[in-house]
């Protein structure tokens, strides 16, 4: 704190700094008398500090609900904290320069400790102001009891006493906010590490309850993972838009890919007993061009989130490079190919090899016709309409594909091979 007692000239305020005529000797004597009265009362307060502490604790119990809870949990620690703070406050009245640093350290430690304990800042500041008010009241009471004629002199030190209280309220608030910020950063970093462990599949079973609490998700819920990549601003917009309204999700931001751990409410109520959001198959498409989104299939429990993340990565891998949303459950053949690109490439070469070695223009016409015919559920008429050609032209091209590949489009086993081979070529080419 600043000097507990300053001259009246130091605390006089006005619109101009022009000094007014006064008698220095009279002011000096008055300040000395005020200081003498203050020190006499302060020494009496030090001698009766336990009773002063009891009175403050009683006021806190009566007026501040947050401290009422703290006193119920640990009355001794709260009493000792109040006792230390009052001792430093009263000592600062007797020796402002010598006691200043110790008093500031005490207030700072109290502010930091109460932030860690979660006591509301308003309650803490109220406690300090109550303490200041109680000290001032006891100074007046003690002076009135021992020398009533000197009470008027305390007016000259009142501003300094309350300046001390204001200074330490500011100090406590600064310590509280700084500690609160540090705690928030630690919580964020810990949550990030826990989420990363879940997504990597490296979490320990013992960490799952902590992860559930840190991420605000139930340990035994059903989950799927959403993987989003693209330009950061657009990626953030798409990440929010891709999920059904009301979905409970924890987003884990990465350098190239953001992952959302999503509680799947499609099978009924969530852990609160309320209807949950829709599952991954009902998630809306990303509205942002250039953003690629992969939505994996669901797994049971936070312990299996690593599997859900790998499924989301597979869905992201088969997503078109131009952007869009791929749900793994809707593209399982492509997912099989993406999961084993070597086998997919071998299948494409074995089944489509003769087609792939044609001249580029001829090759693309035949492959496009074959793909379109499959997309049209084997209808040459609809395929022709889509390709702007006659159905007979479609049939002729299909017969040529059968001749080159040695497969029959009328044989189910051959049709499965051709369909998978086309999927492998598209996925691996993208």
CSV table of C-alpha atoms in Angstrom, one decimal:
chain,number,residue,atom,x,y,z
A,1,UNK,CA,0.0,0.0,0.0
A,2,UNK,CA,1.0,3.6,-0.2
A,3,UNK,CA,1.9,5.4,3.0
A,4,UNK,CA,-0.9,4.7,5.5
A,5,UNK,CA,-1.0,8.3,6.5
A,6,UNK,CA,-0.3,11.2,4.2
A,7,UNK,CA,-0.4,14.9,4.9
A,8,UNK,CA,-3.6,16.7,4.2
A,9,UNK,CA,-1.8,18.6,1.4
A,10,UNK,CA,-1.2,15.4,-0.4
A,11,UNK,CA,-4.8,14.3,-0.4
A,12,UNK,CA,-6.4,17.8,-1.0
A,13,UNK,CA,-8.0,17.9,-4.4
A,14,UNK,CA,-9.1,20.9,-6.5
A,15,UNK,CA,-9.5,22.2,-10.0
A,16,UNK,CA,-6.1,23.9,-10.0
A,17,UNK,CA,-2.8,23.1,-8.3
A,18,UNK,CA,-2.4,26.6,-6.9
A,19,UNK,CA,-1.6,26.2,-3.2
A,20,UNK,CA,-3.7,28.0,-0.6
A,21,UNK,CA,-2.2,29.9,2.2
A,22,UNK,CA,-2.0,27.8,5.4
A,23,UNK,CA,0.1,27.6,8.5
A,24,UNK,CA,2.6,24.7,8.0
A,25,UNK,CA,3.3,24.3,11.7
A,26,UNK,CA,-0.4,23.9,12.5
A,27,UNK,CA,-0.9,21.3,9.7
A,28,UNK,CA,2.2,19.4,10.8
A,29,UNK,CA,1.1,19.2,14.3
A,30,UNK,CA,-2.4,18.0,13.3
A,31,UNK,CA,-0.9,15.3,11.0
A,32,UNK,CA,1.3,14.1,13.8
A,33,UNK,CA,-1.6,14.0,16.2
A,34,UNK,CA,-3.7,12.0,13.7
A,35,UNK,CA,-0.8,9.6,13.2
A,36,UNK,CA,-0.4,9.2,17.0
A,37,UNK,CA,-4.1,8.4,17.4
A,38,UNK,CA,-4.0,5.9,14.5
A,39,UNK,CA,-1.0,4.1,15.8
A,40,UNK,CA,-2.5,3.8,19.3
A,41,UNK,CA,-5.7,2.3,18.0
A,42,UNK,CA,-3.9,0.0,15.6
A,43,UNK,CA,-1.7,-1.4,18.3
A,44,UNK,CA,-4.8,-2.2,20.3
A,45,UNK,CA,-6.3,-4.0,17.3
A,46,UNK,CA,-3.1,-6.1,16.9
A,47,UNK,CA,-3.4,-7.2,20.6
A,48,UNK,CA,-7.0,-8.2,20.0
A,49,UNK,CA,-6.6,-9.7,16.5
A,50,UNK,CA,-8.2,-13.1,17.2
A,51,UNK,CA,-11.4,-11.4,18.3
A,52,UNK,CA,-11.3,-9.1,15.2
A,53,UNK,CA,-10.9,-12.2,13.0
A,54,UNK,CA,-13.8,-13.9,14.7
A,55,UNK,CA,-16.0,-10.8,14.0
A,56,UNK,CA,-15.0,-10.8,10.3
A,57,UNK,CA,-15.6,-14.6,9.9
A,58,UNK,CA,-19.0,-14.1,11.5
A,59,UNK,CA,-19.9,-11.3,9.1
A,60,UNK,CA,-18.8,-13.5,6.2
A,61,UNK,CA,-20.9,-16.4,7.4
A,62,UNK,CA,-23.9,-14.0,7.7
A,63,UNK,CA,-23.6,-11.9,4.6
A,64,UNK,CA,-21.7,-14.0,1.9
A,65,UNK,CA,-23.2,-17.4,0.9
A,66,UNK,CA,-20.0,-18.4,-1.0
A,67,UNK,CA,-17.9,-18.0,2.2
A,68,UNK,CA,-20.6,-19.8,4.2
A,69,UNK,CA,-19.9,-22.9,2.0
A,70,UNK,CA,-16.1,-22.4,2.4
A,71,UNK,CA,-16.5,-22.2,6.2
A,72,UNK,CA,-18.5,-25.4,6.2
A,73,UNK,CA,-15.9,-27.3,4.3
A,74,UNK,CA,-12.8,-25.9,6.0
A,75,UNK,CA,-13.5,-23.4,8.8
A,76,UNK,CA,-9.9,-23.4,10.1
A,77,UNK,CA,-8.3,-22.5,6.8
A,78,UNK,CA,-10.8,-19.7,6.2
A,79,UNK,CA,-10.2,-18.3,9.7
A,80,UNK,CA,-6.4,-18.4,9.2
A,81,UNK,CA,-6.7,-16.7,5.9
A,82,UNK,CA,-8.8,-13.9,7.4
A,83,UNK,CA,-6.4,-13.6,10.4
A,84,UNK,CA,-3.3,-13.2,8.1
A,85,UNK,CA,-5.0,-10.6,5.9
A,86,UNK,CA,-6.2,-8.6,8.9
A,87,UNK,CA,-2.7,-8.8,10.5
A,88,UNK,CA,-1.1,-7.5,7.4
A,89,UNK,CA,-3.7,-4.7,7.1
A,90,UNK,CA,-3.3,-3.5,10.7
A,91,UNK,CA,0.5,-3.8,10.5
A,92,UNK,CA,0.5,-1.6,7.4
A,93,UNK,CA,-1.1,1.1,9.4
A,94,UNK,CA,1.8,1.1,11.8
A,95,UNK,CA,4.6,0.6,9.3
A,96,UNK,CA,3.4,1.3,5.8
A,97,UNK,CA,6.7,1.1,4.1
A,98,UNK,CA,8.1,-1.9,5.9
A,99,UNK,CA,4.9,-3.9,5.7
A,100,UNK,CA,3.9,-3.0,2.1
A,101,UNK,CA,5.5,-5.9,0.2
A,102,UNK,CA,4.4,-8.6,2.7
A,103,UNK,CA,0.8,-7.3,2.7
A,104,UNK,CA,0.7,-7.3,-1.1
A,105,UNK,CA,2.1,-10.9,-1.3
A,106,UNK,CA,-0.5,-12.0,1.2
A,107,UNK,CA,-3.4,-10.5,-0.8
A,108,UNK,CA,-2.0,-11.9,-4.1
A,109,UNK,CA,-1.8,-15.4,-2.6
A,110,UNK,CA,-5.3,-15.2,-1.3
A,111,UNK,CA,-6.6,-14.1,-4.7
A,112,UNK,CA,-4.8,-16.9,-6.5
A,113,UNK,CA,-5.8,-19.5,-4.0
A,114,UNK,CA,-9.5,-18.6,-4.1
A,115,UNK,CA,-9.5,-18.6,-7.9
A,116,UNK,CA,-8.1,-22.2,-7.8
A,117,UNK,CA,-10.9,-23.1,-5.4
A,118,UNK,CA,-13.6,-21.6,-7.6
A,119,UNK,CA,-14.8,-19.0,-5.0
A,120,UNK,CA,-16.6,-16.3,-7.0
A,121,UNK,CA,-14.6,-13.1,-7.4
A,122,UNK,CA,-17.5,-10.9,-6.2
A,123,UNK,CA,-17.5,-12.8,-2.9
A,124,UNK,CA,-13.8,-12.4,-2.5
A,125,UNK,CA,-13.9,-8.7,-3.1
A,126,UNK,CA,-16.9,-8.4,-0.7
A,127,UNK,CA,-14.8,-10.1,1.9
A,128,UNK,CA,-11.9,-7.7,1.5
A,129,UNK,CA,-14.2,-4.7,1.7
A,130,UNK,CA,-15.9,-6.2,4.8
A,131,UNK,CA,-12.5,-6.6,6.4
A,132,UNK,CA,-11.6,-3.0,5.6
A,133,UNK,CA,-14.9,-1.7,7.0
A,134,UNK,CA,-14.4,-3.8,10.1
A,135,UNK,CA,-10.8,-2.4,10.7
A,136,UNK,CA,-12.0,1.1,10.3
A,137,UNK,CA,-15.0,0.5,12.6
A,138,UNK,CA,-12.7,-0.9,15.3
A,139,UNK,CA,-10.2,2.0,15.0
A,140,UNK,CA,-13.1,4.4,15.7
A,141,UNK,CA,-14.5,2.2,18.5
A,142,UNK,CA,-11.1,1.9,20.2
A,143,UNK,CA,-10.4,5.6,19.9
A,144,UNK,CA,-13.9,6.5,21.2
A,145,UNK,CA,-13.3,4.2,24.2
A,146,UNK,CA,-9.8,5.4,25.2
A,147,UNK,CA,-9.8,9.0,24.0
A,148,UNK,CA,-13.2,10.3,22.7
A,149,UNK,CA,-11.8,13.7,22.0
A,150,UNK,CA,-9.3,12.3,19.5
A,151,UNK,CA,-11.9,10.6,17.3
A,152,UNK,CA,-12.1,13.7,15.1
A,153,UNK,CA,-8.4,13.3,14.2
A,154,UNK,CA,-9.2,10.0,12.5
A,155,UNK,CA,-10.8,11.9,9.7
A,156,UNK,CA,-7.4,12.9,8.5
A,157,UNK,CA,-6.3,9.3,7.9
A,158,UNK,CA,-9.6,7.9,6.6
A,159,UNK,CA,-8.7,8.4,2.9
A,160,UNK,CA,-5.4,6.5,3.4
A,161,UNK,CA,-7.2,3.6,5.1
A,162,UNK,CA,-9.7,3.2,2.3
A,163,UNK,CA,-7.0,3.7,-0.4
A,164,UNK,CA,-5.3,0.7,1.1
A,165,UNK,CA,-8.5,-1.3,0.9
A,166,UNK,CA,-9.0,-0.3,-2.7
A,167,UNK,CA,-5.4,-1.1,-3.6
A,168,UNK,CA,-5.7,-4.6,-2.2
A,169,UNK,CA,-9.1,-5.2,-3.8
A,170,UNK,CA,-7.4,-4.4,-7.2
A,171,UNK,CA,-4.5,-6.6,-6.3
A,172,UNK,CA,-6.7,-9.5,-5.4
A,173,UNK,CA,-8.8,-9.1,-8.5
A,174,UNK,CA,-5.7,-9.1,-10.7
A,175,UNK,CA,-4.3,-12.3,-9.0
A,176,UNK,CA,-7.7,-13.9,-9.3
A,177,UNK,CA,-8.1,-13.2,-13.0
A,178,UNK,CA,-4.5,-14.1,-13.9
A,179,UNK,CA,-4.9,-17.5,-12.0
A,180,UNK,CA,-8.3,-18.0,-13.6
A,181,UNK,CA,-6.8,-17.5,-17.1
A,182,UNK,CA,-4.0,-19.9,-16.3
A,183,UNK,CA,-6.4,-22.5,-15.1
A,184,UNK,CA,-8.5,-22.1,-18.2
A,185,UNK,CA,-5.4,-22.5,-20.4
A,186,UNK,CA,-4.5,-25.7,-18.5
A,187,UNK,CA,-8.0,-27.1,-18.8
A,188,UNK,CA,-8.0,-26.3,-22.5
A,189,UNK,CA,-4.6,-28.0,-23.0
A,190,UNK,CA,-5.6,-31.0,-20.9
A,191,UNK,CA,-8.9,-31.3,-22.9
A,192,UNK,CA,-6.9,-31.1,-26.1
A,193,UNK,CA,-4.5,-33.8,-25.0
A,194,UNK,CA,-7.4,-36.1,-23.9
A,195,UNK,CA,-9.3,-35.6,-27.1
A,196,UNK,CA,-6.1,-36.3,-29.1
A,197,UNK,CA,-5.6,-39.5,-27.2
A,198,UNK,CA,-9.2,-40.6,-27.9
A,199,UNK,CA,-8.9,-39.8,-31.6
A,200,UNK,CA,-5.5,-41.6,-31.9
A,201,UNK,CA,-6.7,-44.6,-29.9
A,202,UNK,CA,-4.0,-44.2,-27.4
A,203,UNK,CA,-6.1,-43.2,-24.3
A,204,UNK,CA,-5.7,-45.3,-21.2
A,205,UNK,CA,-8.9,-46.8,-19.7
A,206,UNK,CA,-8.1,-44.9,-16.5
A,207,UNK,CA,-8.2,-41.6,-18.4
A,208,UNK,CA,-11.7,-42.1,-19.9
A,209,UNK,CA,-13.7,-40.7,-16.9
A,210,UNK,CA,-11.5,-37.6,-16.9
A,211,UNK,CA,-11.9,-37.3,-20.7
A,212,UNK,CA,-15.6,-37.6,-20.5
A,213,UNK,CA,-15.8,-34.8,-17.9
A,214,UNK,CA,-13.3,-32.5,-19.8
A,215,UNK,CA,-15.1,-32.9,-23.1
A,216,UNK,CA,-18.6,-32.8,-21.6
A,217,UNK,CA,-19.6,-36.1,-23.1
A,218,UNK,CA,-20.8,-39.4,-21.5
A,219,UNK,CA,-18.2,-42.2,-21.3
A,220,UNK,CA,-20.5,-44.9,-22.5
A,221,UNK,CA,-22.5,-43.1,-25.2
A,222,UNK,CA,-22.5,-44.0,-28.9
A,223,UNK,CA,-20.2,-41.9,-31.0
A,224,UNK,CA,-19.2,-41.1,-34.6
A,225,UNK,CA,-16.4,-38.9,-35.8
A,226,UNK,CA,-16.6,-36.2,-38.5
A,227,UNK,CA,-13.4,-35.2,-40.3
A,228,UNK,CA,-13.3,-31.8,-42.1
A,229,UNK,CA,-10.6,-30.4,-44.3
A,230,UNK,CA,-10.3,-27.3,-46.4
A,231,UNK,CA,-9.4,-23.6,-46.0
A,232,UNK,CA,-9.5,-22.8,-42.2
A,233,UNK,CA,-12.3,-20.1,-42.3
A,234,UNK,CA,-14.5,-22.2,-44.6
A,235,UNK,CA,-13.7,-25.4,-42.7
A,236,UNK,CA,-15.0,-23.8,-39.5
A,237,UNK,CA,-18.2,-22.8,-41.1
A,238,UNK,CA,-18.7,-26.2,-42.6
A,239,UNK,CA,-17.8,-27.9,-39.3
A,240,UNK,CA,-20.7,-26.1,-37.6
A,241,UNK,CA,-23.2,-26.7,-40.5
A,242,UNK,CA,-22.5,-30.4,-41.1
A,243,UNK,CA,-24.1,-31.6,-37.9
A,244,UNK,CA,-27.8,-32.0,-37.0
A,245,UNK,CA,-29.2,-29.2,-34.8
A,246,UNK,CA,-28.6,-29.9,-31.1
A,247,UNK,CA,-25.8,-32.4,-31.7
A,248,UNK,CA,-23.4,-32.7,-28.7
A,249,UNK,CA,-19.9,-32.5,-30.2
A,250,UNK,CA,-16.4,-31.7,-29.2
A,251,UNK,CA,-14.3,-30.3,-32.0
A,252,UNK,CA,-10.5,-31.0,-32.1
A,253,UNK,CA,-8.8,-28.6,-34.4
A,254,UNK,CA,-5.8,-29.8,-36.4
A,255,UNK,CA,-3.4,-28.4,-38.9
A,256,UNK,CA,-5.0,-30.0,-42.0
A,257,UNK,CA,-8.1,-31.7,-40.6
A,258,UNK,CA,-10.5,-30.9,-37.8
A,259,UNK,CA,-12.3,-33.7,-36.0
A,260,UNK,CA,-15.6,-33.7,-34.3
A,261,UNK,CA,-16.4,-36.3,-31.7
A,262,UNK,CA,-20.2,-36.5,-32.0
A,263,UNK,CA,-22.6,-38.1,-29.6
A,264,UNK,CA,-25.0,-40.2,-31.7
A,265,UNK,CA,-28.6,-39.7,-30.6
A,266,UNK,CA,-30.2,-41.5,-33.4
A,267,UNK,CA,-31.0,-44.6,-31.4
A,268,UNK,CA,-33.0,-42.8,-28.7
A,269,UNK,CA,-32.5,-40.6,-25.7
A,270,UNK,CA,-29.1,-39.3,-24.7
A,271,UNK,CA,-27.7,-39.5,-21.2
A,272,UNK,CA,-30.0,-36.7,-20.0
A,273,UNK,CA,-33.1,-38.8,-20.9
A,274,UNK,CA,-34.0,-36.3,-23.7
A,275,UNK,CA,-34.4,-37.2,-27.4
A,276,UNK,CA,-31.0,-37.0,-29.0
A,277,UNK,CA,-29.9,-35.5,-32.4
A,278,UNK,CA,-30.0,-37.6,-35.5
A,279,UNK,CA,-27.2,-40.0,-36.4
A,280,UNK,CA,-24.5,-39.6,-39.0
A,281,UNK,CA,-26.7,-40.7,-41.9
A,282,UNK,CA,-28.9,-37.7,-41.3
A,283,UNK,CA,-26.2,-35.1,-41.2
A,284,UNK,CA,-26.7,-32.3,-43.7
A,285,UNK,CA,-24.3,-31.8,-46.6
A,286,UNK,CA,-21.6,-29.1,-46.2
A,287,UNK,CA,-22.7,-25.9,-47.7
A,288,UNK,CA,-19.2,-24.5,-48.3
A,289,UNK,CA,-17.5,-25.1,-51.6
A,290,UNK,CA,-14.0,-26.6,-51.5
A,291,UNK,CA,-14.5,-28.2,-48.1
A,292,UNK,CA,-14.3,-32.0,-47.8
A,293,UNK,CA,-16.1,-33.8,-45.1
A,294,UNK,CA,-15.9,-37.5,-44.1
A,295,UNK,CA,-18.5,-38.9,-41.7
A,296,UNK,CA,-17.6,-42.3,-40.2
A,297,UNK,CA,-19.9,-45.0,-38.8
A,298,UNK,CA,-20.8,-45.1,-35.1
A,299,UNK,CA,-19.0,-47.0,-32.3
A,300,UNK,CA,-19.8,-47.7,-28.7
A,301,UNK,CA,-18.1,-45.6,-26.0
A,302,UNK,CA,-15.3,-43.1,-25.8
A,303,UNK,CA,-12.8,-46.0,-25.7
A,304,UNK,CA,-13.6,-46.7,-29.4
A,305,UNK,CA,-13.4,-43.2,-30.7
A,306,UNK,CA,-10.1,-44.1,-32.3
A,307,UNK,CA,-11.9,-46.6,-34.5
A,308,UNK,CA,-14.5,-44.0,-35.4
A,309,UNK,CA,-11.8,-41.5,-36.4
A,310,UNK,CA,-10.1,-44.0,-38.7
A,311,UNK,CA,-13.5,-44.6,-40.4
A,312,UNK,CA,-14.0,-40.9,-40.8
A,313,UNK,CA,-10.5,-40.6,-42.3
A,314,UNK,CA,-11.5,-43.3,-44.8
A,315,UNK,CA,-14.7,-41.4,-45.7
A,316,UNK,CA,-12.6,-38.3,-46.1
A,317,UNK,CA,-10.2,-40.1,-48.4
A,318,UNK,CA,-12.9,-41.1,-50.9
A,319,UNK,CA,-14.5,-37.6,-50.8
A,320,UNK,CA,-14.1,-35.8,-54.1
A,321,UNK,CA,-11.2,-33.3,-54.2
A,322,UNK,CA,-13.6,-30.6,-55.3
A,323,UNK,CA,-15.5,-30.8,-52.0
A,324,UNK,CA,-18.6,-32.4,-50.6
A,325,UNK,CA,-19.7,-34.8,-47.9
A,326,UNK,CA,-19.2,-38.6,-47.8
A,327,UNK,CA,-20.9,-40.8,-45.3
A,328,UNK,CA,-19.0,-44.0,-44.9
A,329,UNK,CA,-22.2,-46.1,-44.6
A,330,UNK,CA,-23.3,-45.0,-48.1
A,331,UNK,CA,-19.9,-45.8,-49.8
A,332,UNK,CA,-18.7,-49.0,-48.3
A,333,UNK,CA,-17.4,-50.5,-51.6
A,334,UNK,CA,-15.3,-47.3,-52.1
A,335,UNK,CA,-14.2,-47.5,-48.4
A,336,UNK,CA,-13.0,-51.1,-48.9
A,337,UNK,CA,-10.9,-49.9,-51.9
A,338,UNK,CA,-9.5,-46.9,-50.0
A,339,UNK,CA,-8.7,-49.2,-47.0
A,340,UNK,CA,-6.5,-51.4,-49.2
A,341,UNK,CA,-5.3,-49.3,-52.2
A,342,UNK,CA,-2.9,-52.0,-53.4
A,343,UNK,CA,-5.6,-54.6,-53.7
A,344,UNK,CA,-7.9,-52.0,-55.3
A,345,UNK,CA,-5.3,-51.2,-57.9
A,346,UNK,CA,-4.7,-54.9,-58.6
A,347,UNK,CA,-8.5,-55.4,-59.0
A,348,UNK,CA,-8.8,-52.4,-61.4
A,349,UNK,CA,-6.0,-53.7,-63.5
A,350,UNK,CA,-7.2,-57.3,-63.6
A,351,UNK,CA,-10.8,-56.5,-64.6
A,352,UNK,CA,-10.4,-53.3,-66.6
A,353,UNK,CA,-6.9,-53.7,-67.9
A,354,UNK,CA,-7.8,-54.1,-71.6
A,355,UNK,CA,-10.1,-51.1,-71.4
A,356,UNK,CA,-7.5,-48.9,-69.7
A,357,UNK,CA,-4.9,-49.6,-72.4
A,358,UNK,CA,-7.1,-48.2,-75.2
A,359,UNK,CA,-6.6,-44.7,-76.7
A,360,UNK,CA,-7.7,-42.0,-74.3
A,361,UNK,CA,-10.8,-40.9,-76.2
A,362,UNK,CA,-12.1,-44.4,-76.8
A,363,UNK,CA,-11.3,-45.5,-73.2
A,364,UNK,CA,-13.2,-42.6,-71.6
A,365,UNK,CA,-16.3,-43.2,-73.8
A,366,UNK,CA,-16.5,-46.9,-72.8
A,367,UNK,CA,-15.8,-46.3,-69.1
A,368,UNK,CA,-18.2,-43.4,-69.0
A,369,UNK,CA,-20.9,-45.5,-70.6
A,370,UNK,CA,-20.3,-48.4,-68.3
A,371,UNK,CA,-20.4,-46.2,-65.2
A,372,UNK,CA,-23.6,-44.4,-66.3
A,373,UNK,CA,-25.3,-47.7,-67.1
A,374,UNK,CA,-24.6,-48.9,-63.6
A,375,UNK,CA,-25.8,-45.6,-62.1
A,376,UNK,CA,-29.0,-46.0,-64.0
A,377,UNK,CA,-29.6,-49.5,-62.5
A,378,UNK,CA,-28.8,-51.3,-65.8
A,379,UNK,CA,-31.3,-49.3,-67.9
A,380,UNK,CA,-29.9,-48.6,-71.4
A,381,UNK,CA,-32.7,-46.2,-72.1
A,382,UNK,CA,-32.0,-44.0,-69.2
A,383,UNK,CA,-28.3,-44.2,-69.7
A,384,UNK,CA,-28.7,-43.1,-73.3
A,385,UNK,CA,-30.8,-40.1,-72.2
A,386,UNK,CA,-28.1,-39.1,-69.8
A,387,UNK,CA,-25.3,-39.6,-72.4
A,388,UNK,CA,-27.3,-38.0,-75.2
A,389,UNK,CA,-27.2,-41.0,-77.4
A,390,UNK,CA,-29.5,-43.8,-78.6
A,391,UNK,CA,-30.0,-46.9,-76.3
A,392,UNK,CA,-28.7,-49.1,-79.1
A,393,UNK,CA,-25.4,-47.1,-79.0
A,394,UNK,CA,-25.3,-47.8,-75.2
A,395,UNK,CA,-25.8,-51.5,-75.8
A,396,UNK,CA,-23.1,-51.6,-78.5
A,397,UNK,CA,-20.6,-50.0,-76.2
A,398,UNK,CA,-21.5,-52.4,-73.3
A,399,UNK,CA,-21.0,-55.4,-75.6
A,400,UNK,CA,-17.6,-54.1,-76.5
A,401,UNK,CA,-16.8,-53.7,-72.8
A,402,UNK,CA,-17.8,-57.4,-72.3
A,403,UNK,CA,-15.6,-58.5,-75.1
A,404,UNK,CA,-12.5,-56.5,-73.9
A,405,UNK,CA,-12.8,-57.5,-70.2
A,406,UNK,CA,-14.0,-61.1,-70.7
A,407,UNK,CA,-16.8,-60.4,-68.2
A,408,UNK,CA,-20.6,-60.7,-68.7
A,409,UNK,CA,-22.8,-57.9,-67.4
A,410,UNK,CA,-25.6,-60.5,-67.1
A,411,UNK,CA,-23.5,-62.6,-64.6
A,412,UNK,CA,-23.9,-61.2,-61.0
A,413,UNK,CA,-20.3,-62.2,-60.0
A,414,UNK,CA,-18.8,-60.5,-63.0
A,415,UNK,CA,-21.0,-57.4,-62.4
A,416,UNK,CA,-19.7,-57.1,-58.8
A,417,UNK,CA,-16.1,-57.3,-60.0
A,418,UNK,CA,-16.7,-54.7,-62.7
A,419,UNK,CA,-18.5,-52.3,-60.3
A,420,UNK,CA,-15.7,-52.6,-57.7
A,421,UNK,CA,-13.0,-52.2,-60.3
A,422,UNK,CA,-14.7,-49.0,-61.6
A,423,UNK,CA,-14.9,-47.7,-58.0
A,424,UNK,CA,-11.3,-48.5,-57.4
A,425,UNK,CA,-10.2,-46.6,-60.5
A,426,UNK,CA,-12.2,-43.6,-59.5
A,427,UNK,CA,-11.1,-43.6,-55.8
A,428,UNK,CA,-7.4,-44.2,-56.5
A,429,UNK,CA,-7.4,-41.7,-59.4
A,430,UNK,CA,-8.9,-39.0,-57.1
